[in-house]
Short mmCIF file of C-alpha atoms and ligand atoms in Angstrom, two decimals:
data_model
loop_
_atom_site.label_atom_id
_atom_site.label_comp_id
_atom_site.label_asym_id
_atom_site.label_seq_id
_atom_site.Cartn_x
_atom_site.Cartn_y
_atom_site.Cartn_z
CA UNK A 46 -40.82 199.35 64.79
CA UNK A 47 -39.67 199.80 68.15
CA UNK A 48 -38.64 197.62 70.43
CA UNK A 49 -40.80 195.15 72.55
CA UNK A 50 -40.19 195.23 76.16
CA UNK A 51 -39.74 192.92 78.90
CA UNK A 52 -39.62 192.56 82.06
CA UNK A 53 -38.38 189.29 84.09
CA UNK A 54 -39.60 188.07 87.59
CA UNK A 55 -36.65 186.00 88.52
CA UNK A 56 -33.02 185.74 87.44
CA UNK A 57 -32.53 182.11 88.76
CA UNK A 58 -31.70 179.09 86.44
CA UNK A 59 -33.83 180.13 84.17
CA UNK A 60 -33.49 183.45 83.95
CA UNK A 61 -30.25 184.02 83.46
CA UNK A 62 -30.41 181.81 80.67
CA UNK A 63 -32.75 183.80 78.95
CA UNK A 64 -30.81 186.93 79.65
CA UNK A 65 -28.02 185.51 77.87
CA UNK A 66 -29.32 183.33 75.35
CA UNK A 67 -31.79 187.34 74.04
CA UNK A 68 -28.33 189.08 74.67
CA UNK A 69 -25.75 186.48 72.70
CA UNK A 70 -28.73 185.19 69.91
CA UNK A 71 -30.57 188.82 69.49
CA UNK A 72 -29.97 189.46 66.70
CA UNK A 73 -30.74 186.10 64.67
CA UNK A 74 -33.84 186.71 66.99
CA UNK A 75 -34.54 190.53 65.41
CA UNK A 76 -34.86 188.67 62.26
CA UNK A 77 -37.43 186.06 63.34
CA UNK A 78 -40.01 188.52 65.65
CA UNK A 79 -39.57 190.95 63.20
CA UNK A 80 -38.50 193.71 66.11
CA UNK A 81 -35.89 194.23 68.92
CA UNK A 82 -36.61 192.49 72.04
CA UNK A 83 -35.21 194.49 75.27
CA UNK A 84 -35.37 193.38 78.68
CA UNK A 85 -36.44 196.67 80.57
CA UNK A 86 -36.12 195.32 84.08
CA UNK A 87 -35.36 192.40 86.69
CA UNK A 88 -37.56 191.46 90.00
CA UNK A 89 -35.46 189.21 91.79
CA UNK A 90 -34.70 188.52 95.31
CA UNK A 91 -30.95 188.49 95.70
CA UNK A 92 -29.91 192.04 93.82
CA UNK A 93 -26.21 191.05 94.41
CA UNK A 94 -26.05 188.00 92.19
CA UNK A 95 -27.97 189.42 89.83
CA UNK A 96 -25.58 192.53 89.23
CA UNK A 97 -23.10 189.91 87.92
CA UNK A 98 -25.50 188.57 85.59
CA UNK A 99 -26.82 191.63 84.02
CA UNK A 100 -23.66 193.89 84.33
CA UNK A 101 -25.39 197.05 84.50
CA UNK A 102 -27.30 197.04 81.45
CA UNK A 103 -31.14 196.83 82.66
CA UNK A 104 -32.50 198.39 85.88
CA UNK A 105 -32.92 195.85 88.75
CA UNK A 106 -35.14 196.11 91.57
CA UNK A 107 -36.39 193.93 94.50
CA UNK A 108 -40.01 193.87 94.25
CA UNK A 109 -42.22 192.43 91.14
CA UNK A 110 -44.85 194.99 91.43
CA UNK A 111 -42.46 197.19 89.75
CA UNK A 112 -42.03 195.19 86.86
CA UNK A 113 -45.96 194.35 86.41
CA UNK A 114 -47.22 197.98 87.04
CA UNK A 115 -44.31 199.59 84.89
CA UNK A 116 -46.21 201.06 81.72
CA UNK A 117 -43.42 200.44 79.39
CA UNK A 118 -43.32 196.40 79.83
CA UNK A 119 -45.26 194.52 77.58
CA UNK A 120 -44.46 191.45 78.22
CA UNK A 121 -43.98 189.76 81.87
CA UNK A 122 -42.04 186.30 82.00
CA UNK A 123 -42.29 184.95 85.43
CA UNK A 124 -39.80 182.70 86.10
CA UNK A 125 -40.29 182.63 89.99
CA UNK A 126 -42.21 179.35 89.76
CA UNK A 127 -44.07 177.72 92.87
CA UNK A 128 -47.90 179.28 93.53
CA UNK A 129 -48.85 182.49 95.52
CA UNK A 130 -46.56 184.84 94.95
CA UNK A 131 -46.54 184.18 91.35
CA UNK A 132 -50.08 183.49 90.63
CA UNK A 133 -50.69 187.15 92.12
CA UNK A 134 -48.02 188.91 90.22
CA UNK A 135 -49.33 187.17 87.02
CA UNK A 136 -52.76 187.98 87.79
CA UNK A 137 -51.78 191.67 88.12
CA UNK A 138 -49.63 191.36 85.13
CA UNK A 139 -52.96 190.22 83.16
CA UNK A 140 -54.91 192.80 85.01
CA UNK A 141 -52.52 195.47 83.72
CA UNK A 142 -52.97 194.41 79.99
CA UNK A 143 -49.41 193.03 79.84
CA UNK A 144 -49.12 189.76 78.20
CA UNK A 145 -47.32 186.87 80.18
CA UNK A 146 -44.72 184.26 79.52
CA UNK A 147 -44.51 181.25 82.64
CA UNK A 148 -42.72 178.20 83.04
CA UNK A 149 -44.48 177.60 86.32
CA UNK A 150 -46.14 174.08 85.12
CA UNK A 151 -47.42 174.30 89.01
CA UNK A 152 -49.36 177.38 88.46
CA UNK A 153 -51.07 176.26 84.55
CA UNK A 154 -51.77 173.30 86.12
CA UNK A 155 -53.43 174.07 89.09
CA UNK A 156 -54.71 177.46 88.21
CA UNK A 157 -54.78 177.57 84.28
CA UNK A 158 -58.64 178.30 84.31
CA UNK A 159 -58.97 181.09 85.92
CA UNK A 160 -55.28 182.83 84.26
CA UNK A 161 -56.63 181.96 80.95
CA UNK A 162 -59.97 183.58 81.91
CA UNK A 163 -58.37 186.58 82.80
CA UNK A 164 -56.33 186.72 80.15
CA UNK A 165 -58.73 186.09 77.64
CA UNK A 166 -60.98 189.17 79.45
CA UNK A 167 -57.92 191.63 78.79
CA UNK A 168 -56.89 190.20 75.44
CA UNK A 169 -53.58 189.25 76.41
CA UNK A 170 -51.56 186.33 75.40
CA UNK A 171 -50.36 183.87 78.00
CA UNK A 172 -47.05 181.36 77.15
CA UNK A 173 -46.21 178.01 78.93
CA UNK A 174 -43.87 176.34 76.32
CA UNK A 175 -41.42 176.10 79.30
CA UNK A 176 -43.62 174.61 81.71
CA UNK A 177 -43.68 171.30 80.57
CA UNK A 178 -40.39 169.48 79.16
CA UNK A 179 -37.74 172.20 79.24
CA UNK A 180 -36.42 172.47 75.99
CA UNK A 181 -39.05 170.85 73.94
CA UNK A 182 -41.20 172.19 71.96
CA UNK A 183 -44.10 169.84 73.14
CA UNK A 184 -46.93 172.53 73.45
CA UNK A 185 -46.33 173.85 70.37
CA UNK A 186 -46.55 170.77 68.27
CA UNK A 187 -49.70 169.73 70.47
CA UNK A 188 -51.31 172.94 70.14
CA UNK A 189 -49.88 173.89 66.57
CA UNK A 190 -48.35 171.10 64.47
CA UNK A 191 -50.82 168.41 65.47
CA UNK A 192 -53.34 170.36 65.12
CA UNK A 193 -54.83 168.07 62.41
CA UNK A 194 -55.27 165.31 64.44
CA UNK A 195 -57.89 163.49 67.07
CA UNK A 196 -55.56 163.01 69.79
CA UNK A 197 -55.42 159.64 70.96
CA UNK A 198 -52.72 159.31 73.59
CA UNK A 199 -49.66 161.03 75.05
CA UNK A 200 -46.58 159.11 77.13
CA UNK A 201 -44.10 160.63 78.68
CA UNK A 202 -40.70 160.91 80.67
CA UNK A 203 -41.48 164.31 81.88
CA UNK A 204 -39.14 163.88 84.36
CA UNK A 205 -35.76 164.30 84.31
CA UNK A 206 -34.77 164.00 88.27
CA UNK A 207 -36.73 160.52 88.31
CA UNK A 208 -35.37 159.47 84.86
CA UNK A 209 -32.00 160.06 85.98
CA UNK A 210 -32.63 157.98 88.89
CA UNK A 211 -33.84 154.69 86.82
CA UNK A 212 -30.92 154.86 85.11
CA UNK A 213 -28.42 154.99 87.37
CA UNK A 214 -30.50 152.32 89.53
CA UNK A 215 -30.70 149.79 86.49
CA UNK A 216 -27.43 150.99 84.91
CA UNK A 217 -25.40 151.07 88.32
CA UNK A 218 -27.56 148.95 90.61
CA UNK A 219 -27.56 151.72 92.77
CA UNK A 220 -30.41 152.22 95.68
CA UNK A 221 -32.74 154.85 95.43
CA UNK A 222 -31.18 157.20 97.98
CA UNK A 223 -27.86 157.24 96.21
CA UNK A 224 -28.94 157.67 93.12
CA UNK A 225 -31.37 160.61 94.55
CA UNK A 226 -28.51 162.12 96.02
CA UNK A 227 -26.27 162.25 92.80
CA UNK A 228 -29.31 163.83 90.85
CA UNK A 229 -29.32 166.58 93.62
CA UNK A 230 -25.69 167.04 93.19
CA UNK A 231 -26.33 167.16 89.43
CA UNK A 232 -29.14 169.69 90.08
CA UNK A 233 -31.72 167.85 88.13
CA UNK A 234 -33.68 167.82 91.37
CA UNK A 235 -36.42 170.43 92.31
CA UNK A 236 -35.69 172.77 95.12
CA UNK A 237 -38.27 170.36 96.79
CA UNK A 238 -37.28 166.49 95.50
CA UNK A 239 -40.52 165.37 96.84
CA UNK A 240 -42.05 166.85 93.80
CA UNK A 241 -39.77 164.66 91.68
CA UNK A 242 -39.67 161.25 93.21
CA UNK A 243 -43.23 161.81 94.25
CA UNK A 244 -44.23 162.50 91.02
CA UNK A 245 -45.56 165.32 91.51
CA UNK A 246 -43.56 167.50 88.89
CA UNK A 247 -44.89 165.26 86.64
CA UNK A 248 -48.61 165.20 87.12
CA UNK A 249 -48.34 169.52 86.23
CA UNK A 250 -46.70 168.89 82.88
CA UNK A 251 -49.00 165.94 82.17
CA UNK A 252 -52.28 168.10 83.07
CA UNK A 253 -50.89 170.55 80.96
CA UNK A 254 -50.56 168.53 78.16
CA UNK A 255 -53.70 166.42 78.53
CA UNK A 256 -55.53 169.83 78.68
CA UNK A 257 -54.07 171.05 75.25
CA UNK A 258 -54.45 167.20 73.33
CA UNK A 259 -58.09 166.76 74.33
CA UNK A 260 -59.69 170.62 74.94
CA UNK A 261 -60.20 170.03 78.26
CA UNK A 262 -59.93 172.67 81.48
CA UNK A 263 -56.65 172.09 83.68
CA UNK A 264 -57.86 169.06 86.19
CA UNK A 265 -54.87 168.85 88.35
CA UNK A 266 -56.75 167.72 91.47
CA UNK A 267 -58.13 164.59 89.39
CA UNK A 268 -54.43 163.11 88.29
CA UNK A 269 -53.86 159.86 89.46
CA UNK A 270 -50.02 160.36 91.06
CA UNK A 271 -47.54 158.14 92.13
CA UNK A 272 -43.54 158.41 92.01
CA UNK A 273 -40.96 156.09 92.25
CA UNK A 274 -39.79 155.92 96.06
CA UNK A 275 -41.46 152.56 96.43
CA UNK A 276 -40.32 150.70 93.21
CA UNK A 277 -37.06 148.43 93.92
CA UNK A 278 -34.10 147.33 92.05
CA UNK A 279 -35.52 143.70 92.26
CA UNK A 280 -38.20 144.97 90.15
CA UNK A 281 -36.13 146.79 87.51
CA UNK A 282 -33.56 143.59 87.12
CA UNK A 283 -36.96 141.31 86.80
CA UNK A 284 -38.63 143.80 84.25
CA UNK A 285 -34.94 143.90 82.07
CA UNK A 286 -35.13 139.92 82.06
CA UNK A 287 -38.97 140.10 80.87
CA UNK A 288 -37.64 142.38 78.09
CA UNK A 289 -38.94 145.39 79.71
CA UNK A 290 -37.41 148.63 81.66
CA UNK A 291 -39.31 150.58 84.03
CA UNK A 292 -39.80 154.51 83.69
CA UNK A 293 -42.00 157.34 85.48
CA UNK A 294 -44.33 157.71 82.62
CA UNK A 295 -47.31 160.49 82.62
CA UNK A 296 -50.43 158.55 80.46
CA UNK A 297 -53.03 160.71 79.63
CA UNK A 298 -55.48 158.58 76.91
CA UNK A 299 -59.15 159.27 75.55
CA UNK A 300 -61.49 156.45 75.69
CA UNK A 301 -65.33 156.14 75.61
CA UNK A 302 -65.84 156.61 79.31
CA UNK A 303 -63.68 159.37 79.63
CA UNK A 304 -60.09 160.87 80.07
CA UNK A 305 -57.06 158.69 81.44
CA UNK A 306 -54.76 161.28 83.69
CA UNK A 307 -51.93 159.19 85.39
CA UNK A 308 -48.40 159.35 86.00
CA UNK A 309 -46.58 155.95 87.73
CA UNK A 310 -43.43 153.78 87.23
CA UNK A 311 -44.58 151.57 83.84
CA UNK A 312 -42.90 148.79 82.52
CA UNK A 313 -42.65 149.51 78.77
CA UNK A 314 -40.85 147.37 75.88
CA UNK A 315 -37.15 147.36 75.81
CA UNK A 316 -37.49 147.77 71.92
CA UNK A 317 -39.41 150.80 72.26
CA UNK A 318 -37.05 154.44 71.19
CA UNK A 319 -38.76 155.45 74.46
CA UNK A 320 -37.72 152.92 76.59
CA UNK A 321 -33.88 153.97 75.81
CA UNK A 322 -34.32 157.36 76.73
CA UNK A 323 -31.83 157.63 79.51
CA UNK A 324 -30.26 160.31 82.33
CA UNK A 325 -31.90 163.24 82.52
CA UNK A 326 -33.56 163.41 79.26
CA UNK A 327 -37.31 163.88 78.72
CA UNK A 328 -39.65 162.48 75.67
CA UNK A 329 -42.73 162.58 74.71
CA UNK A 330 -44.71 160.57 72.49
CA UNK A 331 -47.92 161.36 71.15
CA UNK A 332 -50.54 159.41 69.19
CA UNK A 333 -52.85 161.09 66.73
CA UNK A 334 -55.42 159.54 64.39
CA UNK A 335 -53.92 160.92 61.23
CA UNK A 336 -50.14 160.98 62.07
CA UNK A 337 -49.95 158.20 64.05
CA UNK A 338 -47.29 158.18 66.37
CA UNK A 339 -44.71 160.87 66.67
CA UNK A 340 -41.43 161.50 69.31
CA UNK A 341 -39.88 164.68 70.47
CA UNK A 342 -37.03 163.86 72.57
CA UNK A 343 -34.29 166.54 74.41
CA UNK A 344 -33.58 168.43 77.82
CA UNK A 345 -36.26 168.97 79.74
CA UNK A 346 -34.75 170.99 82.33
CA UNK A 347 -31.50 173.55 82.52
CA UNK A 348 -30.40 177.02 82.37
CA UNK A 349 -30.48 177.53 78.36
CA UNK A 350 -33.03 174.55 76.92
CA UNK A 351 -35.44 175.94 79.16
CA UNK A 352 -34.46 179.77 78.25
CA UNK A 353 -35.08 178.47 74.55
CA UNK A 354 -38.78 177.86 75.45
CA UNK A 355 -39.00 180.86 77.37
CA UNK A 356 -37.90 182.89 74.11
CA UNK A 357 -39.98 180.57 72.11
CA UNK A 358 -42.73 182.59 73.30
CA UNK A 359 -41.44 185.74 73.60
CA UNK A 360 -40.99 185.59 69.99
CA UNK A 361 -44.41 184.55 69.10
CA UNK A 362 -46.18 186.61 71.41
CA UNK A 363 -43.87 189.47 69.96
CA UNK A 364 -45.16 188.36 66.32
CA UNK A 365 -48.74 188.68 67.80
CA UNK A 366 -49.18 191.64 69.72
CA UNK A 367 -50.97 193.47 67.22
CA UNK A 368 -53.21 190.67 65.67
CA UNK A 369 -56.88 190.62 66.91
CA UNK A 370 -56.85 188.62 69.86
CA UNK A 371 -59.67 186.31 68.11
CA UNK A 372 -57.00 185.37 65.93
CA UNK A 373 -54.49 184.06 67.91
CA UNK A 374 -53.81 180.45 69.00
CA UNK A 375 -55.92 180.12 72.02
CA UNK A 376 -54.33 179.34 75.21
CA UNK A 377 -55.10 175.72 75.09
CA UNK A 378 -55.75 174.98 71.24
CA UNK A 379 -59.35 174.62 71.86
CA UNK A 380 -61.18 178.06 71.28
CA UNK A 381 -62.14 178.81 75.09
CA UNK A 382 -65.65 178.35 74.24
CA UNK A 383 -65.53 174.97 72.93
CA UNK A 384 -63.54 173.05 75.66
CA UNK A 385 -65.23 170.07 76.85
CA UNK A 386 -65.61 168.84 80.04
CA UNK A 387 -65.12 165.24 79.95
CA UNK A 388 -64.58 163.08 82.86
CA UNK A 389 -61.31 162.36 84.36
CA UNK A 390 -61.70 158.99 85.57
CA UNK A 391 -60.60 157.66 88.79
CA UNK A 392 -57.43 154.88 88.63
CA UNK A 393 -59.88 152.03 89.64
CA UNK A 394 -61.61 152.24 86.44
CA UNK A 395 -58.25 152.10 84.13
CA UNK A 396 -57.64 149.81 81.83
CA UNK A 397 -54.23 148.59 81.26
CA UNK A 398 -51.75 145.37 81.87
CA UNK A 399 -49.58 144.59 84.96
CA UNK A 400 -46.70 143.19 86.05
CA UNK A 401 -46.98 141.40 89.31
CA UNK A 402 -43.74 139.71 91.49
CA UNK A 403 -45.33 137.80 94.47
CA UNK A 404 -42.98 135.72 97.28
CA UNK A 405 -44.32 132.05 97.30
CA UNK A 406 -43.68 128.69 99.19
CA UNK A 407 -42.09 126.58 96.15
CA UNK A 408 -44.41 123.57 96.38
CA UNK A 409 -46.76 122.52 94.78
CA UNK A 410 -50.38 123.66 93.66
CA UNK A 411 -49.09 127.13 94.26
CA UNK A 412 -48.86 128.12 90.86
CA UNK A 413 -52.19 126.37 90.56
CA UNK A 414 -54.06 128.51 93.31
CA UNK A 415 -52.73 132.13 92.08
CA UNK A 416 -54.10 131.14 88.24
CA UNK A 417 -57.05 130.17 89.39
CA UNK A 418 -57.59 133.16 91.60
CA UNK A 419 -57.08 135.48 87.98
CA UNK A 420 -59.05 133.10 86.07
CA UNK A 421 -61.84 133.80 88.37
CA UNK A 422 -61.36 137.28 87.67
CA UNK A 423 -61.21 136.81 83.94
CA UNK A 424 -57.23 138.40 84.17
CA UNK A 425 -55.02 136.40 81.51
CA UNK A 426 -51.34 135.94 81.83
CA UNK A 427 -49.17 137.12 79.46
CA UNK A 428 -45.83 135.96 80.46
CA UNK A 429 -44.21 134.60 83.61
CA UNK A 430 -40.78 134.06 85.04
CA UNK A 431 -40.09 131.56 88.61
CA UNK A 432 -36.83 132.07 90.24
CA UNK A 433 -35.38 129.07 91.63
CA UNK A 434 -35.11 129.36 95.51
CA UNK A 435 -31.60 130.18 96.97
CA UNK A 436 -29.90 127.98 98.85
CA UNK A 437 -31.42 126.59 101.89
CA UNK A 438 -34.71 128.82 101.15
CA UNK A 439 -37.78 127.00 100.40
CA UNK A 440 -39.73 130.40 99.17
CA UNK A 441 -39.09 132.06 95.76
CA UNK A 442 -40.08 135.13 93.87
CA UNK A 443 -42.99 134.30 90.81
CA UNK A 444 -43.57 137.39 88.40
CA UNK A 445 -45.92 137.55 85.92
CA UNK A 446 -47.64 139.62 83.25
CA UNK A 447 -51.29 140.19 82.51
CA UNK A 448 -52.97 141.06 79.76
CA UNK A 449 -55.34 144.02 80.07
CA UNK A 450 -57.89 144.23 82.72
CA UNK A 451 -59.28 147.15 85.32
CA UNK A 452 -57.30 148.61 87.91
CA UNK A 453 -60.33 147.28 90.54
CA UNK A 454 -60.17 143.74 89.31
CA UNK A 455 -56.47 143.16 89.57
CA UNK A 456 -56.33 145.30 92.80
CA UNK A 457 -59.60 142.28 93.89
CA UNK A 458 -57.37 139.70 92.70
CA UNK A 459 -54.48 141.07 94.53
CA UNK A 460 -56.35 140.47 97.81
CA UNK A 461 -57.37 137.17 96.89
CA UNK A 462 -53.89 135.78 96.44
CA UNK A 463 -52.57 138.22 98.77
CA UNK A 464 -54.77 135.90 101.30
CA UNK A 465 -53.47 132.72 100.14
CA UNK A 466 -51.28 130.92 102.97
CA UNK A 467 -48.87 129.85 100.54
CA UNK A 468 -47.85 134.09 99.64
CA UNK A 469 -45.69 135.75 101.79
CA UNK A 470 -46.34 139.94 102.48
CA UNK A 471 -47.72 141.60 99.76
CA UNK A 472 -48.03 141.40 95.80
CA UNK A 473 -45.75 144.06 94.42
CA UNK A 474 -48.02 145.43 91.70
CA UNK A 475 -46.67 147.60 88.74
CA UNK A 476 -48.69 149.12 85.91
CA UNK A 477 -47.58 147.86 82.11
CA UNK A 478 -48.03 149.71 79.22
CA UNK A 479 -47.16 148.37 75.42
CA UNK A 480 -47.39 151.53 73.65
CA UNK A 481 -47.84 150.34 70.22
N1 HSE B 1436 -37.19 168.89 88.29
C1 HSE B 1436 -37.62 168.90 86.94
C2 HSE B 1436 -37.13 167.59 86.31
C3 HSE B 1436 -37.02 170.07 86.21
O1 HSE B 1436 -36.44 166.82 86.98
O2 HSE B 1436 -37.46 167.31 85.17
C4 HSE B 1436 -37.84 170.78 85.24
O3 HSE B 1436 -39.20 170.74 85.40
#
């Protein structure tokens, strides 16, 4: 059979990973697609660097029209990532019958619909696997190897930059900004960091993933999103003494009213394997009904785990390209037609515990007047720790844990206590999560 052709849009990280991983691995790779795999030509923006790379052995050119309208190319990867200029040269990719491999988690997330729609009008195949969690085959166990199951929850650390960042804080006691800084050095960061720390980075991967687990559309705009430039180390040494560390976990649950979608620093149990995942590492757990609860755990960013993705689906789509497009795996394991469009609902109505740290006048009927305020609104602790004052101070720190309640009614019992003359500032409030 002859070979399958390719053409890249970008020769960046990523793609020169993937260059060398097809070049060095191709032929173990013949074996598995059942064909040669050539890469017929390169888009990228510096031509220079990328003569290095490539060493003269596939055309390169400077605009990715030529790749998407060349009539040889089958299949596109697009490894430019960020929105417009990608989403168009994808779009015309789709529009010219090619099929399309991404790891822009940015452009699924926020524009999955209306790729997939195209797609799905031209009969082409379109491949994420390296959009969310480098390395890891996460999509293809949700949309594959789970496939069995009623999805009940996914947790992640989809985040490298901000993992790395935790650790070194709790690990180091380092502030945020140094830590940052050695993650940049590292390059863990995104060109942008505010997508990182902001969480940002993490709410694409998590819609991506929410959208495969439940058969939902993409619903970027409806994530709940908040990163980790506000959490302090006083917080992460008071969570390890509770018996619990503090990560940038993306939720995404199914209950009765609807669809959680939420990434935010949660306190999770020391004991958990996913509460020791440290540096720049990502993992993922997933519930399902029948399997119950399963890990996958590796790089989630990088030159070569995220080229292995890439290839991933290079490789299947390779296997595919003659099958009847109503016999593929659809784009997000639902068939298109039977996606469901549940609600996303809105933080305030989430249930889950917290973890409060409040500064207090240490006298008494303190204690006394913040219980009563959370008995009022039926909140019940779960465990608390009272620091004794430093010398000559006569406030301390009092942290405790709840039990489940809504977002709204700890956020209304917040302001109660908040208004209390013995509290000084505000309540530092951080989500808690058990994940049993
Ligand atoms: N900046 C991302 C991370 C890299 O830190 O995980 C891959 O998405």
């Amino acid at each position: 059979m002859k070979p399958i052709k390719v053409g890249l849009l970008g020769l960046g990280t990523v793609g020169s990973g993937t260059f060398n991983v097809l070049k060095r691995n191709q032929e173990e790779i013949m074996r598995r697609a059942g064909r040669a795999i050539e890469i017929t030509m390169v888009a990228v923006r510096n031509t220079e660097r990328a003569k290095d790379i490539v060493k003269g052995e596939v055309e390169i050119v400077s605009d990715g029209n030529l790749v998407v309208d060349h009539p040889e190319i089958d299949i596109v990867v697009e490894l430019i990532g960020g929105n417009e200029i990608a989403k168009d040269l994808v779009l015309k990719a789709i529009a010219n019958g090619k099929h399309v491999v991404t790891a822009n988690k940015a452009l699924i997330a926020k524009h999955g619909n209306e790729v997939f729609k195209a797609a799905q009008d031209k009969g082409v195949m379109v491949a994420f696997e390296a959009a969310v969690a480098g390395g890891i085959p996460i999509i293809k166990a949700l949309r594959e190897g789970l496939t069995a199951n009623r999805i009940q929850w996914i947790a992640g650390i989809i985040n490298g930059t901000t993992n790395f960042i935790l650790s070194e804080m709790r690990d180091k006691g380092l502030d945020f900004a140094t830590a940052l800084k050695q993650a940049q050095a590292l390059g863990y960061a995104e060109a942008d960091p505010t997508f990182d720390i902001e969480g940002i980075d993490a709410a694409h991967k998590l819609t991506i993933m929410a959208s495969i687990a439940f058969g939902i559309p993409t619903q970027f705009d409806k994530a709940y999103i908040e990163g980790i430039t506000k959490l302090e180390a006083t917080d992460i040494e008071y969570a390890e003494q509770l018996g619990y560390r503090i990560k940038l976990l993306g939720i995404t649950k199914r209950n009765e009213a609807g669809i959680e979608l939420r990434v935010h620093p949660t306190l999770i149990p020391e004991k958990r394997l996913i509460a020791n995942v440290e540096g720049a590492m990502n993992a993922v757990l997933v519930q399902g009904d029948a399997v119950g609860a399963t890990l996958y755990y590796g790089k989630g960013a990088g030159s070569e785990p995220t080229a292995s993705s890439v290839i991933a689906d290079v490789v299947d789509i390779t296997r595919l390209a003659s099958a009847d497009p109503e016999h593929r795996v659809p784009y997000l394991a639902f068939q298109p037609n039977a996606l469901s469009d549940v609600n996303v609902l809105p933080m305030s109505e989430v249930f889950t515990s917290y973890y409060l740290r409040m500064r207090v006048e240490d006298k008494p009927g303190v204690l006394a007047d913040v219980t009563k305020i959370l008995a009022e609104f039926s909140i019940s602790i779960d465990a608390m720790l009272q620091k004794e004052p430093a010398e000559g101070e006569s406030r301390t720190d009092i942290i405790m844990l709840t039990h489940q309640t809504q977002e709204k009614n700890i956020d209304a019992a917040i302001a109660r206590i908040e208004a209390l003359a013995s509290v000084t500032g505000t309540v530092t409030k951080l989500r808690l999560e058990e994940l049993s």
